[in-house]
CSV table of N, CA, C and O in Angstrom, one decimal:
chain,number,residue,atom,x,y,z
A,1,MET,N,34.4,5.4,17.0
A,1,MET,CA,34.3,6.2,18.3
A,1,MET,C,33.0,6.8,18.2
A,1,MET,O,32.5,7.3,17.4
A,2,LYS,N,32.7,6.8,19.6
A,2,LYS,CA,31.3,7.3,20.1
A,2,LYS,C,31.4,8.9,20.0
A,2,LYS,O,32.3,9.5,20.4
A,3,LYS,N,30.3,9.5,19.6
A,3,LYS,CA,30.4,10.9,19.4
A,3,LYS,C,29.8,11.8,20.8
A,3,LYS,O,29.1,10.8,21.6
A,4,TRP,N,30.1,13.0,20.9
A,4,TRP,CA,29.8,13.6,22.2
A,4,TRP,C,28.1,14.0,21.8
A,4,TRP,O,28.0,14.2,20.7
A,5,LYS,N,27.5,14.0,22.9
A,5,LYS,CA,26.1,14.5,22.7
A,5,LYS,C,25.9,15.8,23.4
A,5,LYS,O,26.4,16.1,24.4
A,6,VAL,N,25.6,16.9,22.5
A,6,VAL,CA,25.5,18.3,22.7
A,6,VAL,C,24.1,18.8,22.7
A,6,VAL,O,23.4,18.4,21.7
A,7,ALA,N,23.7,19.5,23.8
A,7,ALA,CA,22.5,20.1,23.6
A,7,ALA,C,22.6,21.7,23.7
A,7,ALA,O,23.2,22.2,24.6
A,8,PHE,N,21.9,22.1,22.5
A,8,PHE,CA,21.8,23.8,22.4
A,8,PHE,C,20.5,24.0,23.0
A,8,PHE,O,19.3,23.6,22.6
A,9,VAL,N,20.5,24.9,24.1
A,9,VAL,CA,19.3,25.2,24.9
A,9,VAL,C,18.9,26.6,25.1
A,9,VAL,O,19.8,27.6,25.1
A,10,CYS,N,17.6,27.0,24.8
A,10,CYS,CA,17.1,28.3,24.8
A,10,CYS,C,15.7,28.3,25.4
A,10,CYS,O,15.1,27.1,25.1
A,11,VAL,N,15.3,29.5,25.6
A,11,VAL,CA,14.1,29.3,26.6
A,11,VAL,C,12.9,28.6,25.5
A,11,VAL,O,12.2,27.7,25.9
A,12,HIS,N,12.6,28.9,24.4
A,12,HIS,CA,11.6,28.6,23.4
A,12,HIS,C,11.9,27.7,22.6
A,12,HIS,O,11.0,27.1,21.8
A,13,ASN,N,13.1,27.2,22.3
A,13,ASN,CA,13.7,26.4,21.3
A,13,ASN,C,13.0,26.7,20.0
A,13,ASN,O,12.3,25.6,19.4
A,14,SER,N,13.2,28.0,19.4
A,14,SER,CA,12.6,28.3,18.3
A,14,SER,C,13.3,28.9,17.3
A,14,SER,O,12.9,29.0,16.1
A,15,CYS,N,14.6,29.4,17.7
A,15,CYS,CA,15.3,30.1,16.8
A,15,CYS,C,16.8,29.9,17.1
A,15,CYS,O,17.1,29.0,16.2
A,16,ARG,N,17.7,30.4,18.0
A,16,ARG,CA,19.0,30.4,18.1
A,16,ARG,C,19.4,28.8,18.3
A,16,ARG,O,20.4,28.3,17.9
A,17,SER,N,18.7,28.3,19.4
A,17,SER,CA,19.0,26.7,19.6
A,17,SER,C,18.7,25.9,18.4
A,17,SER,O,19.5,24.9,18.2
A,18,GLN,N,17.8,26.2,17.6
A,18,GLN,CA,17.4,25.4,16.6
A,18,GLN,C,18.3,25.7,15.4
A,18,GLN,O,18.7,24.7,14.8
A,19,ILE,N,18.7,26.8,15.1
A,19,ILE,CA,20.0,27.0,14.3
A,19,ILE,C,21.0,26.5,14.5
A,19,ILE,O,21.7,25.7,13.8
A,20,ALA,N,21.5,26.3,15.9
A,20,ALA,CA,22.6,25.7,16.4
A,20,ALA,C,22.6,24.3,16.1
A,20,ALA,O,23.4,23.6,15.9
A,21,GLU,N,21.2,23.5,16.4
A,21,GLU,CA,21.3,22.3,16.2
A,21,GLU,C,21.3,21.9,14.6
A,21,GLU,O,22.1,20.8,14.3
A,22,ALA,N,20.8,22.6,13.6
A,22,ALA,CA,20.9,22.4,12.4
A,22,ALA,C,22.3,22.6,11.8
A,22,ALA,O,22.8,21.7,11.1
A,23,LEU,N,23.1,23.6,12.5
A,23,LEU,CA,24.4,23.8,11.9
A,23,LEU,C,25.5,22.8,12.4
A,23,LEU,O,26.4,22.5,11.8
A,24,GLY,N,25.1,22.5,13.7
A,24,GLY,CA,25.9,21.4,14.4
A,24,GLY,C,25.7,20.2,13.6
A,24,GLY,O,26.8,19.3,13.3
A,25,LYS,N,24.7,19.6,13.1
A,25,LYS,CA,24.3,18.5,12.3
A,25,LYS,C,25.0,18.5,11.1
A,25,LYS,O,25.5,17.6,10.7
A,26,GLN,N,25.1,19.7,10.5
A,26,GLN,CA,25.6,19.9,9.2
A,26,GLN,C,27.3,20.1,9.3
A,26,GLN,O,28.0,19.6,8.5
A,27,LEU,N,27.9,20.8,10.4
A,27,LEU,CA,29.0,21.1,10.4
A,27,LEU,C,29.9,20.2,11.3
A,27,LEU,O,31.2,20.1,11.2
A,28,ALA,N,29.3,19.5,12.2
A,28,ALA,CA,29.9,18.7,13.2
A,28,ALA,C,29.6,17.3,13.4
A,28,ALA,O,29.9,17.0,14.5
A,29,SER,N,28.8,16.7,12.5
A,29,SER,CA,28.2,15.3,12.8
A,29,SER,C,29.3,14.4,12.9
A,29,SER,O,29.1,13.5,13.5
A,30,ASP,N,30.6,14.7,12.6
A,30,ASP,CA,31.8,13.6,12.8
A,30,ASP,C,31.9,13.6,14.2
A,30,ASP,O,32.6,12.9,14.8
A,31,VAL,N,31.8,14.7,15.0
A,31,VAL,CA,32.3,15.0,16.4
A,31,VAL,C,31.1,14.8,17.3
A,31,VAL,O,31.3,14.0,18.4
A,32,PHE,N,29.9,15.3,17.0
A,32,PHE,CA,28.7,15.3,17.9
A,32,PHE,C,27.3,14.9,17.4
A,32,PHE,O,27.2,14.9,16.0
A,33,GLU,N,26.7,14.4,18.2
A,33,GLU,CA,25.4,14.1,18.2
A,33,GLU,C,24.4,15.6,18.8
A,33,GLU,O,24.7,15.8,19.7
A,34,CYS,N,23.6,16.3,17.8
A,34,CYS,CA,23.4,17.6,18.2
A,34,CYS,C,21.7,17.5,18.5
A,34,CYS,O,21.0,16.9,17.7
A,35,TYR,N,21.3,18.1,19.6
A,35,TYR,CA,20.0,18.3,19.9
A,35,TYR,C,19.8,19.6,20.5
A,35,TYR,O,20.7,20.4,20.7
A,36,SER,N,18.4,20.2,20.2
A,36,SER,CA,18.1,21.4,20.9
A,36,SER,C,17.1,21.3,21.9
A,36,SER,O,16.2,20.4,21.5
A,37,ALA,N,16.7,22.1,22.6
A,37,ALA,CA,15.4,22.0,23.4
A,37,ALA,C,15.5,23.3,24.3
A,37,ALA,O,16.3,24.1,24.1
A,38,GLY,N,14.2,23.6,25.0
A,38,GLY,CA,14.0,24.6,25.6
A,38,GLY,C,13.3,24.4,26.9
A,38,GLY,O,12.8,23.3,27.0
A,39,THR,N,13.2,25.6,27.8
A,39,THR,CA,12.4,25.4,28.9
A,39,THR,C,10.8,25.5,28.7
A,39,THR,O,10.1,25.0,29.6
A,40,HIS,N,10.4,26.0,27.6
A,40,HIS,CA,9.2,26.2,27.3
A,40,HIS,C,9.2,26.0,25.7
A,40,HIS,O,10.2,26.2,25.1
A,41,ILE,N,8.2,25.9,25.0
A,41,ILE,CA,8.2,25.8,23.7
A,41,ILE,C,7.1,26.6,23.0
A,41,ILE,O,6.0,26.9,23.5
A,42,LYS,N,7.5,26.7,21.6
A,42,LYS,CA,6.5,27.6,20.7
A,42,LYS,C,5.8,26.5,19.8
A,42,LYS,O,6.4,25.5,19.6
A,43,SER,N,4.9,26.9,19.3
A,43,SER,CA,4.1,25.8,18.2
A,43,SER,C,4.9,25.7,17.1
A,43,SER,O,4.7,24.9,16.4
A,44,GLN,N,5.8,26.6,16.7
A,44,GLN,CA,6.5,26.6,15.6
A,44,GLN,C,7.8,27.2,15.6
A,44,GLN,O,7.9,28.1,16.4
A,45,MET,N,8.9,26.8,15.0
A,45,MET,CA,10.1,27.5,14.6
A,45,MET,C,9.9,28.9,14.2
A,45,MET,O,9.1,29.2,13.4
A,46,ASN,N,10.8,29.8,14.5
A,46,ASN,CA,10.9,31.1,14.1
A,46,ASN,C,11.0,30.9,12.3
A,46,ASN,O,11.9,30.4,11.9
A,47,GLN,N,10.0,31.5,12.0
A,47,GLN,CA,10.2,31.4,10.5
A,47,GLN,C,11.2,32.2,9.6
A,47,GLN,O,11.5,31.8,8.4
A,48,ASP,N,11.6,33.2,10.1
A,48,ASP,CA,12.8,33.9,9.4
A,48,ASP,C,14.1,33.1,9.7
A,48,ASP,O,14.8,32.9,8.9
A,49,ALA,N,14.0,32.3,10.8
A,49,ALA,CA,15.2,31.5,11.0
A,49,ALA,C,15.2,30.3,9.9
A,49,ALA,O,16.2,30.0,9.5
A,50,VAL,N,13.9,29.7,9.9
A,50,VAL,CA,13.7,28.8,8.8
A,50,VAL,C,14.2,29.2,7.5
A,50,VAL,O,14.9,28.6,6.7
A,51,ARG,N,13.6,30.6,7.1
A,51,ARG,CA,13.9,30.9,5.7
A,51,ARG,C,15.4,31.1,5.7
A,51,ARG,O,15.7,31.0,4.3
A,52,LEU,N,16.0,31.8,6.5
A,52,LEU,CA,17.3,32.3,6.3
A,52,LEU,C,18.3,31.0,6.2
A,52,LEU,O,19.2,31.0,5.6
A,53,MET,N,18.1,30.1,7.1
A,53,MET,CA,18.9,28.8,7.0
A,53,MET,C,18.8,28.0,5.7
A,53,MET,O,19.6,27.4,5.2
A,54,LYS,N,17.5,28.0,5.1
A,54,LYS,CA,17.2,27.5,3.8
A,54,LYS,C,18.0,28.3,3.0
A,54,LYS,O,18.6,27.7,2.0
A,55,LYS,N,18.0,29.6,2.7
A,55,LYS,CA,18.4,30.3,1.8
A,55,LYS,C,20.2,30.3,2.1
A,55,LYS,O,20.7,30.1,0.8
A,56,HIS,N,20.8,30.4,3.0
A,56,HIS,CA,22.0,30.5,3.2
A,56,HIS,C,22.9,29.1,3.2
A,56,HIS,O,23.9,29.1,3.0
A,57,TYR,N,22.0,28.1,3.8
A,57,TYR,CA,22.8,26.8,4.0
A,57,TYR,C,22.0,25.7,3.3
A,57,TYR,O,22.6,24.5,3.3
A,58,GLY,N,21.0,26.0,2.7
A,58,GLY,CA,20.2,24.9,2.1
A,58,GLY,C,19.7,23.9,2.9
A,58,GLY,O,19.4,22.6,2.7
A,59,ILE,N,19.4,24.1,4.5
A,59,ILE,CA,18.7,23.3,5.3
A,59,ILE,C,17.5,23.8,5.6
A,59,ILE,O,17.1,25.0,5.9
A,60,ASN,N,16.6,23.0,5.5
A,60,ASN,CA,15.2,23.0,5.8
A,60,ASN,C,14.8,22.7,7.1
A,60,ASN,O,14.6,21.2,7.4
A,61,MET,N,15.1,23.4,8.1
A,61,MET,CA,15.0,22.8,9.7
A,61,MET,C,13.6,22.2,9.8
A,61,MET,O,13.5,21.0,10.6
A,62,GLU,N,12.5,22.5,8.9
A,62,GLU,CA,11.3,21.9,9.4
A,62,GLU,C,11.2,20.6,8.9
A,62,GLU,O,10.1,19.9,9.4
A,63,ASN,N,12.0,20.2,8.2
A,63,ASN,CA,11.8,18.8,7.6
A,63,ASN,C,12.5,17.7,8.9
A,63,ASN,O,12.0,16.5,8.7
A,64,SER,N,13.3,18.3,9.6
A,64,SER,CA,14.0,17.5,10.6
A,64,SER,C,14.0,17.6,12.1
A,64,SER,O,14.6,17.0,12.8
A,65,GLN,N,13.5,18.9,12.2
A,65,GLN,CA,13.5,19.4,13.6
A,65,GLN,C,12.1,20.1,14.0
A,65,GLN,O,11.3,20.4,13.2
A,66,TYR,N,11.9,20.0,15.3
A,66,TYR,CA,10.8,20.5,16.0
A,66,TYR,C,11.0,21.1,17.3
A,66,TYR,O,11.9,20.7,17.9
A,67,SER,N,10.2,22.2,17.9
A,67,SER,CA,10.5,22.5,19.2
A,67,SER,C,10.3,21.2,20.2
A,67,SER,O,9.2,20.6,20.2
A,68,LYS,N,11.3,21.2,21.2
A,68,LYS,CA,11.2,20.0,22.2
A,68,LYS,C,11.5,20.9,23.6
A,68,LYS,O,12.2,21.7,23.8
A,69,LEU,N,11.1,20.1,24.6
A,69,LEU,CA,11.4,20.5,26.0
A,69,LEU,C,12.6,19.8,26.4
A,69,LEU,O,13.0,18.8,25.7
A,70,LEU,N,13.2,20.2,27.5
A,70,LEU,CA,14.5,19.6,27.8
A,70,LEU,C,14.3,18.1,28.4
A,70,LEU,O,15.3,17.4,28.1
A,71,THR,N,12.9,17.8,28.7
A,71,THR,CA,12.7,16.5,29.1
A,71,THR,C,12.6,15.5,27.8
A,71,THR,O,12.5,14.3,28.1
A,72,ASN,N,12.5,16.2,26.4
A,72,ASN,CA,12.4,15.4,25.3
A,72,ASN,C,13.9,15.0,24.7
A,72,ASN,O,13.6,14.6,23.7
A,73,ILE,N,14.8,15.3,25.5
A,73,ILE,CA,16.1,14.8,24.8
A,73,ILE,C,17.0,14.0,25.5
A,73,ILE,O,16.6,13.9,26.6
A,74,PRO,N,17.8,13.2,24.9
A,74,PRO,CA,18.6,12.2,25.8
A,74,PRO,C,19.4,12.9,26.7
A,74,PRO,O,19.8,14.3,26.5
A,75,GLU,N,20.0,12.1,27.6
A,75,GLU,CA,21.3,12.8,28.4
A,75,GLU,C,22.5,13.1,27.4
A,75,GLU,O,22.8,12.5,26.5
A,76,VAL,N,23.0,14.2,27.8
A,76,VAL,CA,24.2,14.8,27.0
A,76,VAL,C,25.3,15.0,27.7
A,76,VAL,O,25.3,14.9,29.0
A,77,ASP,N,26.4,15.3,26.8
A,77,ASP,CA,27.7,15.4,27.6
A,77,ASP,C,28.0,17.0,27.7
A,77,ASP,O,28.7,17.5,28.6
A,78,ILE,N,27.5,17.7,26.6
A,78,ILE,CA,27.8,19.2,26.7
A,78,ILE,C,26.3,19.8,26.6
A,78,ILE,O,25.5,19.4,25.8
A,79,VAL,N,26.4,20.9,27.3
A,79,VAL,CA,25.2,21.9,27.2
A,79,VAL,C,25.8,23.4,26.9
A,79,VAL,O,26.6,23.7,27.5
A,80,VAL,N,25.0,23.9,25.8
A,80,VAL,CA,25.4,25.2,25.4
A,80,VAL,C,24.1,25.9,25.6
A,80,VAL,O,23.0,25.7,24.8
A,81,THR,N,23.8,27.0,26.3
A,81,THR,CA,23.0,27.9,26.6
A,81,THR,C,23.3,29.2,25.5
A,81,THR,O,24.4,29.4,25.2
A,82,MET,N,22.3,29.6,24.8
A,82,MET,CA,22.1,30.5,24.1
A,82,MET,C,22.4,32.0,24.4
A,82,MET,O,22.9,32.8,23.7
A,83,GLY,N,22.3,32.3,25.7
A,83,GLY,CA,22.2,33.5,26.3
A,83,GLY,C,21.0,34.2,26.7
A,83,GLY,O,20.8,35.4,26.1
A,84,CYS,N,20.1,33.3,27.2
A,84,CYS,CA,18.8,33.9,27.3
A,84,CYS,C,18.4,34.7,28.6
A,84,CYS,O,17.3,35.2,28.8
A,85,ASN,N,19.5,34.9,29.4
A,85,ASN,CA,19.3,35.6,30.5
A,85,ASN,C,18.1,35.1,31.6
A,85,ASN,O,17.5,35.9,32.1
A,86,VAL,N,18.0,33.9,31.4
A,86,VAL,CA,17.2,33.1,32.4
A,86,VAL,C,17.7,32.1,33.0
A,86,VAL,O,18.8,31.7,32.6
A,87,HIS,N,17.2,31.6,34.3
A,87,HIS,CA,17.7,30.6,34.8
A,87,HIS,C,17.4,29.3,34.1
A,87,HIS,O,16.1,28.9,34.1
A,88,CYS,N,18.4,28.4,33.7
A,88,CYS,CA,17.9,27.3,32.9
A,88,CYS,C,18.2,26.1,33.8
A,88,CYS,O,19.0,26.2,34.6
A,89,PRO,N,17.3,25.1,34.1
A,89,PRO,CA,17.4,24.0,34.7
A,89,PRO,C,18.9,23.2,34.7
A,89,PRO,O,19.2,23.3,33.5
A,90,ASN,N,19.3,22.8,35.8
A,90,ASN,CA,20.6,22.0,35.6
A,90,ASN,C,20.6,20.7,34.9
A,90,ASN,O,20.1,19.7,35.4
A,91,LEU,N,21.0,20.6,33.6
A,91,LEU,CA,21.0,19.1,33.0
A,91,LEU,C,22.3,18.6,33.4
A,91,LEU,O,23.4,19.6,33.2
A,92,PRO,N,22.3,17.6,33.7
A,92,PRO,CA,23.6,16.7,34.1
A,92,PRO,C,24.4,16.8,32.8
A,92,PRO,O,24.0,16.8,31.7
A,93,CYS,N,25.8,17.0,32.9
A,93,CYS,CA,26.7,17.3,31.9
A,93,CYS,C,28.3,17.3,32.3
A,93,CYS,O,28.4,17.7,33.5
A,94,ILE,N,29.3,17.0,31.2
A,94,ILE,CA,30.4,17.1,31.9
A,94,ILE,C,31.0,18.5,31.6
A,94,ILE,O,32.1,19.0,31.9
A,95,HIS,N,30.4,19.3,30.5
A,95,HIS,CA,30.7,20.6,30.2
A,95,HIS,C,29.5,21.5,29.8
A,95,HIS,O,28.8,21.1,29.3
A,96,ARG,N,29.6,22.7,30.3
A,96,ARG,CA,28.5,23.8,30.1
A,96,ARG,C,29.2,25.1,29.7
A,96,ARG,O,30.1,25.6,30.3
A,97,GLU,N,28.5,25.8,28.7
A,97,GLU,CA,29.0,27.1,28.3
A,97,GLU,C,27.7,27.8,28.0
A,97,GLU,O,26.7,27.3,27.5
A,98,ASP,N,28.1,29.3,28.2
A,98,ASP,CA,26.9,30.1,27.4
A,98,ASP,C,27.4,31.0,26.2
A,98,ASP,O,28.5,31.5,26.5
A,99,TRP,N,26.8,31.0,25.4
A,99,TRP,CA,27.4,31.7,24.1
A,99,TRP,C,26.9,33.2,24.0
A,99,TRP,O,27.4,34.0,23.3
A,100,GLY,N,25.8,33.6,24.8
A,100,GLY,CA,25.5,35.2,25.0
A,100,GLY,C,25.0,35.6,23.9
A,100,GLY,O,25.5,37.0,23.6
A,101,LEU,N,24.4,35.0,22.9
A,101,LEU,CA,23.9,35.5,21.8
A,101,LEU,C,22.7,36.3,21.7
A,101,LEU,O,21.7,36.1,22.7
A,102,GLU,N,22.5,37.3,21.2
A,102,GLU,CA,21.3,38.3,21.1
A,102,GLU,C,20.3,37.7,20.2
A,102,GLU,O,20.3,36.9,19.3
A,103,ASP,N,18.8,37.4,20.8
A,103,ASP,CA,17.9,36.8,20.1
A,103,ASP,C,17.6,37.9,19.0
A,103,ASP,O,17.2,39.1,19.0
A,104,PRO,N,17.6,37.4,17.6
A,104,PRO,CA,17.4,38.2,16.5
A,104,PRO,C,16.0,38.2,16.1
A,104,PRO,O,15.5,38.9,15.1
A,105,SER,N,15.0,37.5,16.8
A,105,SER,CA,13.7,37.6,16.7
A,105,SER,C,13.1,38.9,16.6
A,105,SER,O,13.5,39.8,17.2
A,106,ASN,N,12.3,39.2,15.5
A,106,ASN,CA,11.6,40.4,15.2
A,106,ASN,C,12.5,41.5,14.7
A,106,ASN,O,12.4,42.8,15.0
A,107,LYS,N,14.0,41.2,14.3
A,107,LYS,CA,14.8,42.0,13.9
A,107,LYS,C,15.0,41.9,12.5
A,107,LYS,O,14.5,40.9,11.6
A,108,SER,N,16.0,42.5,11.9
A,108,SER,CA,16.2,42.6,10.4
A,108,SER,C,16.8,41.1,10.0
A,108,SER,O,17.6,40.4,10.9
A,109,ASP,N,17.0,40.9,8.7
A,109,ASP,CA,17.5,39.7,8.1
A,109,ASP,C,19.2,40.0,8.4
A,109,ASP,O,19.8,38.8,8.7
A,110,GLU,N,19.5,41.3,8.3
A,110,GLU,CA,21.2,41.2,8.8
A,110,GLU,C,21.4,40.9,10.2
A,110,GLU,O,22.6,40.3,10.5
A,111,GLU,N,20.6,41.5,11.0
A,111,GLU,CA,20.8,40.8,12.4
A,111,GLU,C,20.6,39.4,12.8
A,111,GLU,O,21.4,38.7,13.3
A,112,PHE,N,19.7,38.8,11.9
A,112,PHE,CA,19.6,37.2,11.9
A,112,PHE,C,21.0,36.7,11.4
A,112,PHE,O,21.5,35.5,12.0
A,113,ILE,N,21.4,37.1,10.2
A,113,ILE,CA,22.6,36.5,9.5
A,113,ILE,C,23.9,36.8,10.4
A,113,ILE,O,24.6,36.0,10.7
A,114,LYS,N,24.0,37.9,11.2
A,114,LYS,CA,25.0,38.2,12.1
A,114,LYS,C,24.9,37.0,13.3
A,114,LYS,O,26.0,36.3,13.7
A,115,VAL,N,23.9,36.6,13.8
A,115,VAL,CA,23.7,35.7,14.7
A,115,VAL,C,24.1,34.3,14.3
A,115,VAL,O,24.6,33.5,14.7
A,116,ILE,N,23.4,34.0,13.1
A,116,ILE,CA,23.7,32.6,12.4
A,116,ILE,C,25.2,32.5,12.2
A,116,ILE,O,25.8,31.4,12.3
A,117,ASN,N,26.0,33.6,11.7
A,117,ASN,CA,27.4,33.4,11.6
A,117,ASN,C,28.0,33.3,12.8
A,117,ASN,O,29.2,32.5,13.0
A,118,GLN,N,27.6,33.9,14.1
A,118,GLN,CA,28.3,33.7,15.4
A,118,GLN,C,28.1,32.2,15.6
A,118,GLN,O,29.0,31.6,16.2
A,119,ILE,N,26.8,31.7,15.4
A,119,ILE,CA,26.8,30.2,15.9
A,119,ILE,C,27.7,29.4,15.1
A,119,ILE,O,28.2,28.5,15.5
A,120,HIS,N,27.7,29.5,13.7
A,120,HIS,CA,28.6,28.8,12.8
A,120,HIS,C,30.0,28.8,13.4
A,120,HIS,O,30.7,27.8,13.5
A,121,ARG,N,30.5,30.1,13.6
A,121,ARG,CA,31.9,30.3,14.0
A,121,ARG,C,32.2,29.4,15.4
A,121,ARG,O,33.1,28.7,15.8
A,122,LYS,N,31.1,29.5,16.3
A,122,LYS,CA,31.2,28.9,17.8
A,122,LYS,C,31.2,27.3,17.6
A,122,LYS,O,31.6,26.6,18.3
A,123,ILE,N,30.5,27.0,16.7
A,123,ILE,CA,30.2,25.5,16.4
A,123,ILE,C,31.6,25.0,16.0
A,123,ILE,O,32.1,23.9,16.4
A,124,GLU,N,32.0,25.6,15.1
A,124,GLU,CA,33.4,25.2,14.4
A,124,GLU,C,34.4,25.3,15.5
A,124,GLU,O,35.2,24.2,15.7
A,125,LYS,N,34.3,26.1,16.5
A,125,LYS,CA,35.4,26.1,17.7
A,125,LYS,C,35.0,25.0,18.7
A,125,LYS,O,35.8,24.3,18.9
A,126,LEU,N,33.8,24.9,19.0
A,126,LEU,CA,33.5,23.7,19.8
A,126,LEU,C,34.0,22.3,19.3
A,126,LEU,O,34.5,21.5,19.9
A,127,LYS,N,33.7,22.1,18.0
A,127,LYS,CA,34.0,21.0,17.4
A,127,LYS,C,35.4,20.9,17.4
A,127,LYS,O,36.1,19.9,17.7
A,128,ASP,N,36.4,21.8,17.1
A,128,ASP,CA,37.9,21.8,17.2
A,128,ASP,C,38.3,21.4,18.6
A,128,ASP,O,39.3,20.6,18.8
A,129,GLU,N,37.6,21.9,19.8
A,129,GLU,CA,37.9,21.8,21.0
A,129,GLU,C,37.6,20.4,21.5
A,129,GLU,O,38.3,19.6,22.3
A,130,TRP,N,36.8,19.8,21.0
A,130,TRP,CA,36.3,18.6,21.5
A,130,TRP,C,36.6,17.2,20.7
A,130,TRP,O,36.3,16.2,20.7
A,131,ARG,N,37.0,17.6,19.4
A,131,ARG,CA,37.6,16.6,18.3
A,131,ARG,C,38.3,15.3,18.9
A,131,ARG,O,37.9,14.1,18.7
A,132,ASN,N,39.4,15.7,19.5
A,132,ASN,CA,40.3,14.8,20.0
A,132,ASN,C,40.4,14.4,21.5
A,132,ASN,O,41.2,13.7,21.9
A,133,ARG,N,39.3,14.8,22.0
A,133,ARG,CA,39.1,14.5,23.5
A,133,ARG,C,38.6,12.8,23.5
A,133,ARG,O,37.9,12.6,22.8
A,134,ILE,N,39.3,12.4,24.5
A,134,ILE,CA,38.9,10.9,24.6
A,134,ILE,C,37.6,10.6,25.3
A,134,ILE,O,37.2,11.1,26.3
A,135,ARG,N,36.8,10.0,24.9
A,135,ARG,CA,35.6,9.6,25.1
A,135,ARG,C,35.4,8.6,26.3
A,135,ARG,O,36.0,7.4,26.0
């Protein structure tokens, strides 16, 4: 069975979208090919996100991920925006949703963990919704 391609999109592709890509690969690789991208990029991923994902999930995002523009990912089936409150370019897809997540950058570890847990739950839900859809 061919996997659905999902893009997690945020402005800078440095924090929430990177977390979603990493968790998507770990939790839903049987259903999705996961990518993340942004409308602009930063020179590196948010180091609090990197540290906390390594600590809580054993995922070193810097080993397999980097900040990418929307033009640097393949065509996707599903677009998930993180809730950046900016206009995202229209990526062609068959399904689009916005997760409305607060940006935890420059906030406490507790705020980061809250957002990471929200992303975890949302990926599990998305996986359950798309697992049995015919491609």
